[in-house]
Structure formats: C-alpha cells, structure tokens
Short mmCIF file of C-alpha atoms and ligand atoms in Angstrom, two decimals:
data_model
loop_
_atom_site.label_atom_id
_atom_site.label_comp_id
_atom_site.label_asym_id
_atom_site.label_seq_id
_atom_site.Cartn_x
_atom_site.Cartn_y
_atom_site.Cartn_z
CA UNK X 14 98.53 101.56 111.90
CA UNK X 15 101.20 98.85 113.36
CA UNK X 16 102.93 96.94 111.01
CA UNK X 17 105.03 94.00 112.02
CA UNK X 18 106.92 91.28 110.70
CA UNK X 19 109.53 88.36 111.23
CA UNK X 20 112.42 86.96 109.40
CA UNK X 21 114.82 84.33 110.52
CA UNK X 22 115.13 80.71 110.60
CA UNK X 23 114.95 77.90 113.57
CA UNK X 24 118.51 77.30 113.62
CA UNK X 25 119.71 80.50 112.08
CA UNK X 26 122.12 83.16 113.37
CA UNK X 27 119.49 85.14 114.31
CA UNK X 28 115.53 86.09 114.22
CA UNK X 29 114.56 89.91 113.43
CA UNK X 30 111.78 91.37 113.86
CA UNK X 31 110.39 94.98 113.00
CA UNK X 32 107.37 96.96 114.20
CA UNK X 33 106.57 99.96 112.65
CA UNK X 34 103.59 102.65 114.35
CA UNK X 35 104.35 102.60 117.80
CA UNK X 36 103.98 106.36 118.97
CA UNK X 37 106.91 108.03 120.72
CA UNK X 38 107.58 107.86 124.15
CA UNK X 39 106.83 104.28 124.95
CA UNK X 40 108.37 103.31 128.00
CA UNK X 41 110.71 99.91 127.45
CA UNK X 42 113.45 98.29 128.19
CA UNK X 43 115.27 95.07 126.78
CA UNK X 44 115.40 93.88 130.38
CA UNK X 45 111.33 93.46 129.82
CA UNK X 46 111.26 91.59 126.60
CA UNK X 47 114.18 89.65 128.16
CA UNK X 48 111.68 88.39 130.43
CA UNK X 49 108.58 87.99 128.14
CA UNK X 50 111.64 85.81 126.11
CA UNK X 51 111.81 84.22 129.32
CA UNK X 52 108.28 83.36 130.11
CA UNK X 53 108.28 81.41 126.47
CA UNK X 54 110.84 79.33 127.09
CA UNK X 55 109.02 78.34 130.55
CA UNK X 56 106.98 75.03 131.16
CA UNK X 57 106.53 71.65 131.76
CA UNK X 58 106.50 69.60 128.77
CA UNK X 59 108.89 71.31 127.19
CA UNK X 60 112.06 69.09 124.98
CA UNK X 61 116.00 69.40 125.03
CA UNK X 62 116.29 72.66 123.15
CA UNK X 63 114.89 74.70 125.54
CA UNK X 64 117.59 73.52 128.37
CA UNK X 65 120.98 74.55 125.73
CA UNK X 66 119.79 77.19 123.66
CA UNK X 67 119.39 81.05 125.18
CA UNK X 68 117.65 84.05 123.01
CA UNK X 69 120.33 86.80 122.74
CA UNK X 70 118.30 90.05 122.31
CA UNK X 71 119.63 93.25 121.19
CA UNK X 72 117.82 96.25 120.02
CA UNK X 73 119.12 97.01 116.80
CA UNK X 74 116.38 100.45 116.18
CA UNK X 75 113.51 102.74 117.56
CA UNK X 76 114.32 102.66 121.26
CA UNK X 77 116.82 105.19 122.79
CA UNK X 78 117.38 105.46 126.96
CA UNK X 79 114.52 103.62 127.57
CA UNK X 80 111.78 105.21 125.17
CA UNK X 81 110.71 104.42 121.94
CA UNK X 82 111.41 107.30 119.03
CA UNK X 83 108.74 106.61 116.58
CA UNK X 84 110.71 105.20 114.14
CA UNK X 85 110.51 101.74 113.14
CA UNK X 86 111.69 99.28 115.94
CA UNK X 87 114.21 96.33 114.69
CA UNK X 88 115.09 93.37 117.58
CA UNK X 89 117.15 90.26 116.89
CA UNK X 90 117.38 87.69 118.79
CA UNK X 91 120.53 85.74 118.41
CA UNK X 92 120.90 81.85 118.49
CA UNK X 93 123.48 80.98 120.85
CA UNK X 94 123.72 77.63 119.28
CA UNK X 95 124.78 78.99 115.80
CA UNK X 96 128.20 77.93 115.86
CA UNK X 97 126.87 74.26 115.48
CA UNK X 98 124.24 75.06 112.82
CA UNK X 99 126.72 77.53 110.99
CA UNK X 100 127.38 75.43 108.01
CA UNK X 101 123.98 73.40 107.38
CA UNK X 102 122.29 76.98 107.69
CA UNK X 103 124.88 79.01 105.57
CA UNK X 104 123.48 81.71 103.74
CA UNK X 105 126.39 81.30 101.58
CA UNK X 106 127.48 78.43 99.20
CA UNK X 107 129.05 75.51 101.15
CA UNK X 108 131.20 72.74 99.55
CA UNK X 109 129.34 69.12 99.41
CA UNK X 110 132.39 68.33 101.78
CA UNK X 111 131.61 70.79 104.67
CA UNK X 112 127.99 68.79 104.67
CA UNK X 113 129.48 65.14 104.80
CA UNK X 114 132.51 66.11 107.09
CA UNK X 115 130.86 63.91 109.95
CA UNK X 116 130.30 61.19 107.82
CA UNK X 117 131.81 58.18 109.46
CA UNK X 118 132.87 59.52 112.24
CA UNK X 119 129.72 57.74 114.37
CA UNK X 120 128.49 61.20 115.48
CA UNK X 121 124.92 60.30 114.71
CA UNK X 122 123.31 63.53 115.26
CA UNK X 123 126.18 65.50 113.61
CA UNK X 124 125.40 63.49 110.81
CA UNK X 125 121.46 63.62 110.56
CA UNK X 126 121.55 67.23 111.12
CA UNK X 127 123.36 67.57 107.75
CA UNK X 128 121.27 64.87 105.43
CA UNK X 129 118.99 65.96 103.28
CA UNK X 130 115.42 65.49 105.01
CA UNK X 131 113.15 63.49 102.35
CA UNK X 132 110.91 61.89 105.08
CA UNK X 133 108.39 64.43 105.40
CA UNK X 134 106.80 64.89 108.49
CA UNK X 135 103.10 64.46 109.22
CA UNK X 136 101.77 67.30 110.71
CA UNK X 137 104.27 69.44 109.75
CA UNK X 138 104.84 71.96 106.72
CA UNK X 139 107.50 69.64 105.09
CA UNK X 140 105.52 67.14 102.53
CA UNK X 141 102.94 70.51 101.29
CA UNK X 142 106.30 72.69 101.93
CA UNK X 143 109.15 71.36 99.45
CA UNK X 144 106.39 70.27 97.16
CA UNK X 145 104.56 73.87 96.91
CA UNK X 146 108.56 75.81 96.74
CA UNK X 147 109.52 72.91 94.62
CA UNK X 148 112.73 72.32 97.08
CA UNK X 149 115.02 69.03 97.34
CA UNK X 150 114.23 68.57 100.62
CA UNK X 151 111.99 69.89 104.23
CA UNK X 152 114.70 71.50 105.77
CA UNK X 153 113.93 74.82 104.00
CA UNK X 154 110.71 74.75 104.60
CA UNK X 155 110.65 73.40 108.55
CA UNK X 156 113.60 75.96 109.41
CA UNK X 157 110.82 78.60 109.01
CA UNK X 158 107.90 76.70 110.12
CA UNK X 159 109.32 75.38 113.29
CA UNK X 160 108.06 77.71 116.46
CA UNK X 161 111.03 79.08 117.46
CA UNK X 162 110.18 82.33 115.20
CA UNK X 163 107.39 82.82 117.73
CA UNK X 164 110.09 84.18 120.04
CA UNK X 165 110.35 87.27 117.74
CA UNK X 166 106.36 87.35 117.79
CA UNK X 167 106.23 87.64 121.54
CA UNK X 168 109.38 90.63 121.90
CA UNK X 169 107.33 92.21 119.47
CA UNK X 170 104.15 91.70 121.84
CA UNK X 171 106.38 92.96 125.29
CA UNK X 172 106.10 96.44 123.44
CA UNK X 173 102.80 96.44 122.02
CA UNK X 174 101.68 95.24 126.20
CA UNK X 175 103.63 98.53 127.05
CA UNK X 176 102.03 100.54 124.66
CA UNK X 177 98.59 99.26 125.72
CA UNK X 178 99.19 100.09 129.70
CA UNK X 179 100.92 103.35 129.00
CA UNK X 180 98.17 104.59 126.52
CA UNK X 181 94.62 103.16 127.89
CA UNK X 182 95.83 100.85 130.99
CA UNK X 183 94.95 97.88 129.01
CA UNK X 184 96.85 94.63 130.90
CA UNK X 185 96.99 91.36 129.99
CA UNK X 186 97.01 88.03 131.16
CA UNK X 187 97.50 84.48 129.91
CA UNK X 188 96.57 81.43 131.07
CA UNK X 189 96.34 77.53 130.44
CA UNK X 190 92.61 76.00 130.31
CA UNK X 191 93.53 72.37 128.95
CA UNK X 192 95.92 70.08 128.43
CA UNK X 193 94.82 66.86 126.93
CA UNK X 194 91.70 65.76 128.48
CA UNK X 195 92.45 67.75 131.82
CA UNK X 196 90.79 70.75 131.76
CA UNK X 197 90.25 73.91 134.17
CA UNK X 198 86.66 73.59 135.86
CA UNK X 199 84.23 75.88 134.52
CA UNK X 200 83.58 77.41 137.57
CA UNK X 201 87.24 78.11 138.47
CA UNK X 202 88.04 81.69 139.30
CA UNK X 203 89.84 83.01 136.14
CA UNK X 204 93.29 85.28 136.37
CA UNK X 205 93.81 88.86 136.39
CA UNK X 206 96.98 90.11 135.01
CA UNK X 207 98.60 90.73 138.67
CA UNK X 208 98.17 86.75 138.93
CA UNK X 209 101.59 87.08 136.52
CA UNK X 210 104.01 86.02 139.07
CA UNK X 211 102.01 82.82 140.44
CA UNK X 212 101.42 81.70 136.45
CA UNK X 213 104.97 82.35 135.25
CA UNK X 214 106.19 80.28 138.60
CA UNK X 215 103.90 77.74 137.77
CA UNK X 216 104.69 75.15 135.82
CA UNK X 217 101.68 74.56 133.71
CA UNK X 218 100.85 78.27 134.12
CA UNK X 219 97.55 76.74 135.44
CA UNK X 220 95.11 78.94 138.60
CA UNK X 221 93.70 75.65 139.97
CA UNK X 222 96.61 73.83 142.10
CA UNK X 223 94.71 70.31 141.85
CA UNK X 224 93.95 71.01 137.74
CA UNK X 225 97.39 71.93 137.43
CA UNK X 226 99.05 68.73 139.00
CA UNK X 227 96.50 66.53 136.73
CA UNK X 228 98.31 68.65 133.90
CA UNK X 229 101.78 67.99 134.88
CA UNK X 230 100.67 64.28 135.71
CA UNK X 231 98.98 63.82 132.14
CA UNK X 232 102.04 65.81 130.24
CA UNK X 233 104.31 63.07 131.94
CA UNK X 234 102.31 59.87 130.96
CA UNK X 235 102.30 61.61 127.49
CA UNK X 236 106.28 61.13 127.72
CA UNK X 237 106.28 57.93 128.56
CA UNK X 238 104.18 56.44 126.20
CA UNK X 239 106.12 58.50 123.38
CA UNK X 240 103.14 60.32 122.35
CA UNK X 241 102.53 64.23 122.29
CA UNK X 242 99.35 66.57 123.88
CA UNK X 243 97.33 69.23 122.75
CA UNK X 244 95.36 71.84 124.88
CA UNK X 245 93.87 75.44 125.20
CA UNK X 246 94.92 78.49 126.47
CA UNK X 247 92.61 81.81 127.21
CA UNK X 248 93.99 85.32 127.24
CA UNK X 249 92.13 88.15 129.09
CA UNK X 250 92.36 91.95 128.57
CA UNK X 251 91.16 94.09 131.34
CA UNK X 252 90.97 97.88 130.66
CA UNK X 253 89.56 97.89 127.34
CA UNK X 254 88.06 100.86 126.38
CA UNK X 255 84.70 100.80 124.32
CA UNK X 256 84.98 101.14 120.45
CA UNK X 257 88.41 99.22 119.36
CA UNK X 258 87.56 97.38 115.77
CA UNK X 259 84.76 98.26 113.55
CA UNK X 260 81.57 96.73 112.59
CA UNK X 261 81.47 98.37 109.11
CA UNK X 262 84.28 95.85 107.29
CA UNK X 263 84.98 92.06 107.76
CA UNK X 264 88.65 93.03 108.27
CA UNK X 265 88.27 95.52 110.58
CA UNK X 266 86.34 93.50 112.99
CA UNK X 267 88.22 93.17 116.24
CA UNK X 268 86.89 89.40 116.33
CA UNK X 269 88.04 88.91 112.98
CA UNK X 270 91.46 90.20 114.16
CA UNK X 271 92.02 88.28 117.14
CA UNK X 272 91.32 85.08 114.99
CA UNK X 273 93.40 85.17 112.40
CA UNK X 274 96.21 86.72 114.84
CA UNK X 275 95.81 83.69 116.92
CA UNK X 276 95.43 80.99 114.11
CA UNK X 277 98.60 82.53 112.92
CA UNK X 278 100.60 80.80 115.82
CA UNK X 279 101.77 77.20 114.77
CA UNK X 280 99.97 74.97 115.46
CA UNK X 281 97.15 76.80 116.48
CA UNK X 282 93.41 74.99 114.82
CA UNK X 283 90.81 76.63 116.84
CA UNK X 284 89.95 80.18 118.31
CA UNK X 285 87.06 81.31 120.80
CA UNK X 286 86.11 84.32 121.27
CA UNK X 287 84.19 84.68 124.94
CA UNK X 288 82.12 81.41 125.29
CA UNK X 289 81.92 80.88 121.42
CA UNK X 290 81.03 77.29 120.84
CA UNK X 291 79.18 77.28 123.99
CA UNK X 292 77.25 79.57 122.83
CA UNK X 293 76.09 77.80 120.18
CA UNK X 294 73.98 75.35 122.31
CA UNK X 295 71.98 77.92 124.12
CA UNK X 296 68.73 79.58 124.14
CA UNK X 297 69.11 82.94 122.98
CA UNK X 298 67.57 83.92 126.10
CA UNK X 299 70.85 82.68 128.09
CA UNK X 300 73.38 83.51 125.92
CA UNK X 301 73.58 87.49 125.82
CA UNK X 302 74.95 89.64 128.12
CA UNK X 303 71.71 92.08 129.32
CA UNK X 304 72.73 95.59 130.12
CA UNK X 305 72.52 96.37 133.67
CA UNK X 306 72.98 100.00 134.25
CA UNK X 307 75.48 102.55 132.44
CA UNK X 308 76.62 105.50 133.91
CA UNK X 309 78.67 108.03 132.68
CA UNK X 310 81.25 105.57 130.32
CA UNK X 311 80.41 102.43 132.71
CA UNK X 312 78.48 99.68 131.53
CA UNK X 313 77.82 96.97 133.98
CA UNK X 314 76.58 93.68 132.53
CA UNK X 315 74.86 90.25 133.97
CA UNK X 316 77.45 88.46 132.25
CA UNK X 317 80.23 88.15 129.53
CA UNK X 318 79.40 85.55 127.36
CA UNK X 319 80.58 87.84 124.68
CA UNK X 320 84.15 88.35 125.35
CA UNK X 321 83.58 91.69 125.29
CA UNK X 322 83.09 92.09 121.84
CA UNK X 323 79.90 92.84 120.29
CA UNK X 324 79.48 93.65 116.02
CA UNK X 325 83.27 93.45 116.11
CA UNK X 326 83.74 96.34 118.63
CA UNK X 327 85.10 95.98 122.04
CA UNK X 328 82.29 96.87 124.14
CA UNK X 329 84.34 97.64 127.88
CA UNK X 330 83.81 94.48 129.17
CA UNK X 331 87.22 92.40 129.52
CA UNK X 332 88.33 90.40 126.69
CA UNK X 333 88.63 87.04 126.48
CA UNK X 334 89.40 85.00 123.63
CA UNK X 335 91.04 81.31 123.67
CA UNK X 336 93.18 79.07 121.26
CA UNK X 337 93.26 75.10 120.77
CA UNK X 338 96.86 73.54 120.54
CA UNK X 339 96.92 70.43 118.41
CA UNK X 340 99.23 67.81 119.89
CA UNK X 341 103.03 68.25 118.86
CA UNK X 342 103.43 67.06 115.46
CA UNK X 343 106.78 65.12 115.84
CA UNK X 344 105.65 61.94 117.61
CA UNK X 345 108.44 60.21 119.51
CA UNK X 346 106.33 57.40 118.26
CA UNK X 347 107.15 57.92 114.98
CA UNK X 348 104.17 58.63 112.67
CA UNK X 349 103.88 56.81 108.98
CA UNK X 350 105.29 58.38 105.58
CA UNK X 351 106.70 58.17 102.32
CA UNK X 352 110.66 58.55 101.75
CA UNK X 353 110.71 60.88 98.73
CA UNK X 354 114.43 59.53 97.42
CA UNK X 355 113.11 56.48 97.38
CA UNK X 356 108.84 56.41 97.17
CA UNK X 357 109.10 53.32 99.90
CA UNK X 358 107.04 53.69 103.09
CA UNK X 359 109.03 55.18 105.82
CA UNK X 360 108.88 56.62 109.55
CA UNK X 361 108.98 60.35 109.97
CA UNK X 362 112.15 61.69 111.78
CA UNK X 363 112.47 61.99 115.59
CA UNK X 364 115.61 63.33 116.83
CA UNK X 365 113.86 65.10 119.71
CA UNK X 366 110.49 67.55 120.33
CA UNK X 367 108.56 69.29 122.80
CA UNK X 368 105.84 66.97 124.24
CA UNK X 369 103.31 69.49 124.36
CA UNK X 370 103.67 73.43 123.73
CA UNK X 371 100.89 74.67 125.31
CA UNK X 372 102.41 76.22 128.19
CA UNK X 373 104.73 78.60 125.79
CA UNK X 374 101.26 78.52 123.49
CA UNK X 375 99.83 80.90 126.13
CA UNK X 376 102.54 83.38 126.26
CA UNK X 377 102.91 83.15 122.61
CA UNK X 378 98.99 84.16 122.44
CA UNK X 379 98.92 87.14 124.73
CA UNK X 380 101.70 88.70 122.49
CA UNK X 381 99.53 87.91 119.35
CA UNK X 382 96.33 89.23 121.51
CA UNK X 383 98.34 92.34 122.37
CA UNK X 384 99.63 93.19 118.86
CA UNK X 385 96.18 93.64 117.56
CA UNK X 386 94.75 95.39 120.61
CA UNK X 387 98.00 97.88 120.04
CA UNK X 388 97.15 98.19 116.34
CA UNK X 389 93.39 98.64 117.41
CA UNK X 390 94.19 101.47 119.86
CA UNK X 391 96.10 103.16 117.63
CA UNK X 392 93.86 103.01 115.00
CA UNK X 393 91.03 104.65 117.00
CA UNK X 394 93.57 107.44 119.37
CA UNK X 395 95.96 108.36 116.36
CA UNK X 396 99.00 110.28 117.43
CA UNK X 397 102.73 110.72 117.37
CA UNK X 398 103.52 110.13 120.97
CA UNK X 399 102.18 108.48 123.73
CA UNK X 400 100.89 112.57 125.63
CA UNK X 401 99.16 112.67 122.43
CA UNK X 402 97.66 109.09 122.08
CA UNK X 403 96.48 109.52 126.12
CA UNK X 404 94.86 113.12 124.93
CA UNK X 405 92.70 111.96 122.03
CA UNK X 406 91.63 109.10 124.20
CA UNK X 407 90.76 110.68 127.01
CA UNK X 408 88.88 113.14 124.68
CA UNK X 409 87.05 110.44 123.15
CA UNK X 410 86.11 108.79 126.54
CA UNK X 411 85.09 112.06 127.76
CA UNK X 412 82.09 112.11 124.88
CA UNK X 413 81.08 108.47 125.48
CA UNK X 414 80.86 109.53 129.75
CA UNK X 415 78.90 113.21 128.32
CA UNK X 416 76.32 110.61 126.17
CA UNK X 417 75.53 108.00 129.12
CA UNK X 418 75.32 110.51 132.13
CA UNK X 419 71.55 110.85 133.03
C1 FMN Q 516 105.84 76.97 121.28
C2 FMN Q 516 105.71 75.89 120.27
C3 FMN Q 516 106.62 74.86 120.27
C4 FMN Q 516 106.51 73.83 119.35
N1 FMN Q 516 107.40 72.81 119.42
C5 FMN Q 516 107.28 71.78 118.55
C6 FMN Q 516 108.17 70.66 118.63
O1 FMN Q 516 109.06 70.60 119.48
N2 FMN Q 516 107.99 69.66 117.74
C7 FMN Q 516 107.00 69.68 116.79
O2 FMN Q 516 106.87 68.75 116.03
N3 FMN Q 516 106.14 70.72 116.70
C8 FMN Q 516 106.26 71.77 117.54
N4 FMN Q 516 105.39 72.81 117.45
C9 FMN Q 516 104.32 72.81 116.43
C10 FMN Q 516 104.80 73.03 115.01
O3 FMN Q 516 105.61 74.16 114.87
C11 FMN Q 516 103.59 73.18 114.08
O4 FMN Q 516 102.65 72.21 114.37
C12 FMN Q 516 104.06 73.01 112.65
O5 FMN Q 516 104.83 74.15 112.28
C13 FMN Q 516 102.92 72.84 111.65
O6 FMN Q 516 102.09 73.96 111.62
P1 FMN Q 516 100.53 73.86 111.82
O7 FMN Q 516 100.34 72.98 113.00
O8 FMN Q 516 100.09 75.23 112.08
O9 FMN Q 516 99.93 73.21 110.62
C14 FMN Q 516 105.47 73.85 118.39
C15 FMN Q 516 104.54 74.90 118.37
C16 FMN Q 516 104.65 75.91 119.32
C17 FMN Q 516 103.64 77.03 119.29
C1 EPS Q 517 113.19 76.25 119.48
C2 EPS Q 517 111.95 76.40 119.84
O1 EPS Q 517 110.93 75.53 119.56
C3 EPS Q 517 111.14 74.50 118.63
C4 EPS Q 517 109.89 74.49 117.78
C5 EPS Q 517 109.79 73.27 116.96
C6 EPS Q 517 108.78 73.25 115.88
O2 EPS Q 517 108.82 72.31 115.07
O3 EPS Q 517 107.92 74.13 115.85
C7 EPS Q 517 110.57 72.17 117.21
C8 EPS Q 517 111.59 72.12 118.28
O4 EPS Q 517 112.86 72.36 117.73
P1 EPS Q 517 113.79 71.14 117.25
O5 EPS Q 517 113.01 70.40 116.22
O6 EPS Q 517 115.03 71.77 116.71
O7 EPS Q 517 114.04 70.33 118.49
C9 EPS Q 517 111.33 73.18 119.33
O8 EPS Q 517 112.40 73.23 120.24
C10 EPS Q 517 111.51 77.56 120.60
O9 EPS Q 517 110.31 77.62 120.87
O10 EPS Q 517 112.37 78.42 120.92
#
C-alpha cells in the first residue's frame, strides 16, 4: 500500500510531503521532481506569484545516491518568499505590533497582507472555512486551501511516474482539452507521453496549434475583461497492465480511485473516466468496446470508450480519465459578500490571482493519476524492491499470456 500526505501552508516556510510504500530501488533524482516542479509552475494564464516565487526542494528521507531505500520518503519544498511572509505566518506568538508595523507607512500591500481577512471569498474555503474551525478570520483556512500545496502533490507524483515505468513501463501523459468555450476537436489526434517536450514548451500544453492559439487568445480576453476561465484536462496511461483495482469493493475500484484522487485537486468539480458523459447518450450498441482478438496477454479492441477500465479493473487498454476546472475563484472583478466585522455588504478581496489554472491543472492531474496507478500496482505485484515488484509481475502476466494463447 502507498500512503501519502501533505502539510504546509501557501505562504509558509515550507511544504512537506511524505510517501510511504514505494519498494526499494526506485530510480530518482531531485533533478526530476525539480522539473515536474517546473512543469507546474508553466503556462499561460498564470498571475504574479508564479514570476517571484521558486520551489526549493530538498530530500529530507528515503532516497540515497539516486535510489529509493524503502523507507518512508519526506520532500520539502521551501518558499523562497518566506522572509516576507515570516511574521503574518509565524508558527510562534507575534506581538499585535509586529502585525501593524506597516501601518501608515502607505505600503498598501504590506499592510493588507497583515489585516485580518473578514471578507470571505466566494468560491473559496474562507466563509464555510473560519465558520466550520470557528477562526477570527480566512487566512487560516485559505493558507491551506490555496493550490500552492499541489506542488507537494505533484513531487510526490515524479516518484510514483518512476515507480510506474521502472516496475510495469506504465508512462504518462497530460494534456489540456478546454479552456473556456475553446475546446480540442474531437477528432484531434490525442498525445502519447513522448509528446512531453512539445506540451511542456507549449504554452497551453495544447496538441492542436490552431486550438491552442484560440486558448491563449480566449485566456487573454479573460484578462482584460477582469474575469477568470475554467477548462478540462485529460491524462492518458499507456502500458497498463490488465487487473489494477478490484471489482469486489466500492473503494477498491480503480474508477472510484481516480475520481476522488482527481476531485481532490482544488478546484476540481467534474471527473470522466474514458468518454463518460458521452456515453450516456448512446445506444448501448455504440458505446462498448467489442473484443477483437486476444492473443497470448493482448487484447485488441474496436474502440476505448471505456478508458480502459471495465468493473473497476484496468483492462490493458490505455487509460484515460479527464477533470473540469471551474473558473478561478478570485475574480479581478470582484465578486459580492458580506464583511463579517461589520455584517454590511462588501466586495471580496483581489490583490492578485491566476486567470485560469488549467494549464498547471493538467500536470497537477497526472501526478494525482500516477499516485493511484503506483498504489494500484503495488497493491497487485507486492514486494520490497523494484527486482521483486518486476518478478511477481512478470509472473502474473505470464498466467494471463498461458490463459489466452489458443
Ligand atoms: C494550480 C491552481 C492554481 C490556482 N490558483 C488560484 C488563484 O490564483 N486564485 C484563486 O482564487 N484560486 C486559485 N485556484 C483555485 C482555488 O485554490 C480553489 O478554487 C479553492 O481552494 C476552492 O476550492 P474548491 O474550488 O475545490 O471548492 C487554483 C487552483 C489550482 C489547481
Ligand atoms: C502559489 C501557487 O498558486 C496560488 C494558488 C492560489 C489559490 O488560491 O489556490 C492563489 C494564488 O496565490 P496568491 O493568492 O497568493 O496570489 C496562486 O498563486 C502555486 O500554484 O504555486
């Protein structure tokens, strides 16, 4: 089993992150989840934040020359712009003077970033937040809901992606489908994971050139008119063996995994699994993938409406699930509230925001898509190390080649 989890706050010193399972022997290095830090931080649409502030990784545990050891694996990623958040975000007591020390001095943003924030947010965490945790004020409760803790999520996911090649050869891909109303064509040829340099380089991480420039176009407008955009983004596994997940529990349905994985990025409302809602408006006739021939462990199908997941079980074919974006909550044009010092009708705060996260929202789903394939795989090779991992699956694909060879 791979456990993982995340602490750490949007302006902290720090985020950590731990991920306990991963066999032995794992080949990784913090130069590669320097760059899947990297890719996250890419694309258009993007705010101020991502210009100043730099992810300072350093592998605290569980890696040694290059290979993991088994034990549990710690990261941090350091906030290079701590030094200006040092005493809002104080773990320890600060005097009522620290927080006012800007006051008068006409240094507006000083000064906002250390008042109390009572104008909750729609959108956000902040009114349900403070209320729920009974807390003065939303900056408790936004430090932890703001995305920037997905950057933990996805140096967690650059080891579960290594995991996956080095064990089964599993590779994945991400990929940007929609953007407001601009969409990729149906019909468009869809990625493959050695399509990684062309997406990373581009800047809506879009296949279709002419899609892609409609994206940028509409993400621009967006800015102007000082609103925010939503979109999709699809991730596809290739190399999935048969037989990850379970049909015989809700929980342990692969489906059920990717879903809740994937609505447990921020801001994420919607998942698909293969055509899902699509799928809902055909005949049953057309919306199955019929069997074609299978020969010794290789099943070739008409189609992959599925996904590749059938009962909750991976069933070879690639995997391909997708995730809706809802727009970015913090509207330049500021959305309606209520000031809770004062009950009147308010604005909600704007100091600055991404105008749409989608492109990041890719990456950041392909590291949740990867953790539970990794935890999946595990689950069904067992083993210490990686040697043994690759044994018990080869074993195991060995029977399912012995059972369809004719
Ligand atoms: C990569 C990424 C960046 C985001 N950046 C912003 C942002 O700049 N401003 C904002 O208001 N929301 C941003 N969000 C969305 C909020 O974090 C999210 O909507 C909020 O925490 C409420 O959670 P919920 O949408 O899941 O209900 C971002 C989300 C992601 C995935
Ligand atoms: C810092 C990151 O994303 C942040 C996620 C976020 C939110 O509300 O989710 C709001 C923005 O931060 P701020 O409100 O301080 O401008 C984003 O920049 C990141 O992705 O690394």
């Amino acid at each position: 089993m791979l456990r993982w989890m995340t602490a750490g706050e949007s302006h902290g010193e720090a985020l950590t992150a731990i991920i306990e399972g991963v066999p032995a022997g794992v080949e990784i290095t913090s130069e590669q989840i320097r760059a899947a830090l990297a890719r996250r931080r890419l694309g258009h649409g993007r705010g101020a934040r991502q210009k100043f502030e730099a992810d300072e990784l350093s592998i605290l545990g569980g890696i040694r020359h290059g290979r993991t050891l088994g034990s549990p694996i710690a990261l941090s990623i350091g906030n290079s712009e701590w030094p200006k958040w040092s005493t809002v975000m104080s773990a320890d007591p600060v005097p009522e003077t620290a927080l006012r020390k800007h006051a008068g001095t006409g240094d507006e943003r000083e000064i906002a970033r250390n008042l109390p924030l009572t104008r909750p947010r729609p959108g956000h965490a902040d009114l349900p937040g403070l209320l729920k945790y009974d807390l003065p004020d939303a900056r408790p409760v936004l430090e932890r809901a703001s995305a920037r803790e997905t950057a933990a999520r996805v140096a967690l996911g650059a080891v579960a992606e290594a995991l996956l090649e080095q064990v089964a050869g599993i590779r994945l891909v991400s990929h940007v489908v929609r953007i407001g109303t601009v969409a990729l064509p149906d019909d468009a040829a869809r990625p493959t994971p050695d399509d990684e340099v062309r997406l990373s380089a581009d800047p809506v991480r879009c296949t279709d050139p002419a899609t892609g420039a409609a994206m940028v176009a509409a993400i621009d407008s967006a800015r102007k008119a000082g609103d925010t955009l939503g979109g999709v983004v699809e991730v596809i596994a290739t190399g999935v063996p048969i037989g990850l997940g379970a049909h015989v529990q809700a929980d342990r349905r692969l489906d059920a995994r990717l879903a809740g994985a994937l609505m447990g990025i921020q801001a994420v409302k919607g998942v698909e699994i293969g055509d899902g809602f699509a799928e809902a408006a055909r005949p049953g006739s057309a919306a199955h993938d019929e069997i074609l021939t299978i020969d010794a462990g290789r099943v070739d199908r008409a189609t992959n409406r599925a996904g590749g997941i059938e009962g909750g079980i991976s069933n070879g074919a690639p995997l391909r699930v997708r995730a809706a974006y809802k727009p970015i909550s913090t509207v330049p044009h500021a959305l309606r509230t209520i000031d809770l010092a004062t009950g009147e009708p308010a604005t909600g705060l704007h100091q600055r925001s991404d105008t749409t996260a989608v492109v990041p929202g890719a990456v950041i789903a392909e590291a949740m898509v990867a953790l539970v394939l990794a935890d999946a795989l595990v689950e069904k090779t067992g083993g210490d190390s990686v040697a043994e991992a690759r044994r018990n699956l080869s074993g195991y694909l060995a029977r399912v080649a012995e059972r369809t060879q004719w």
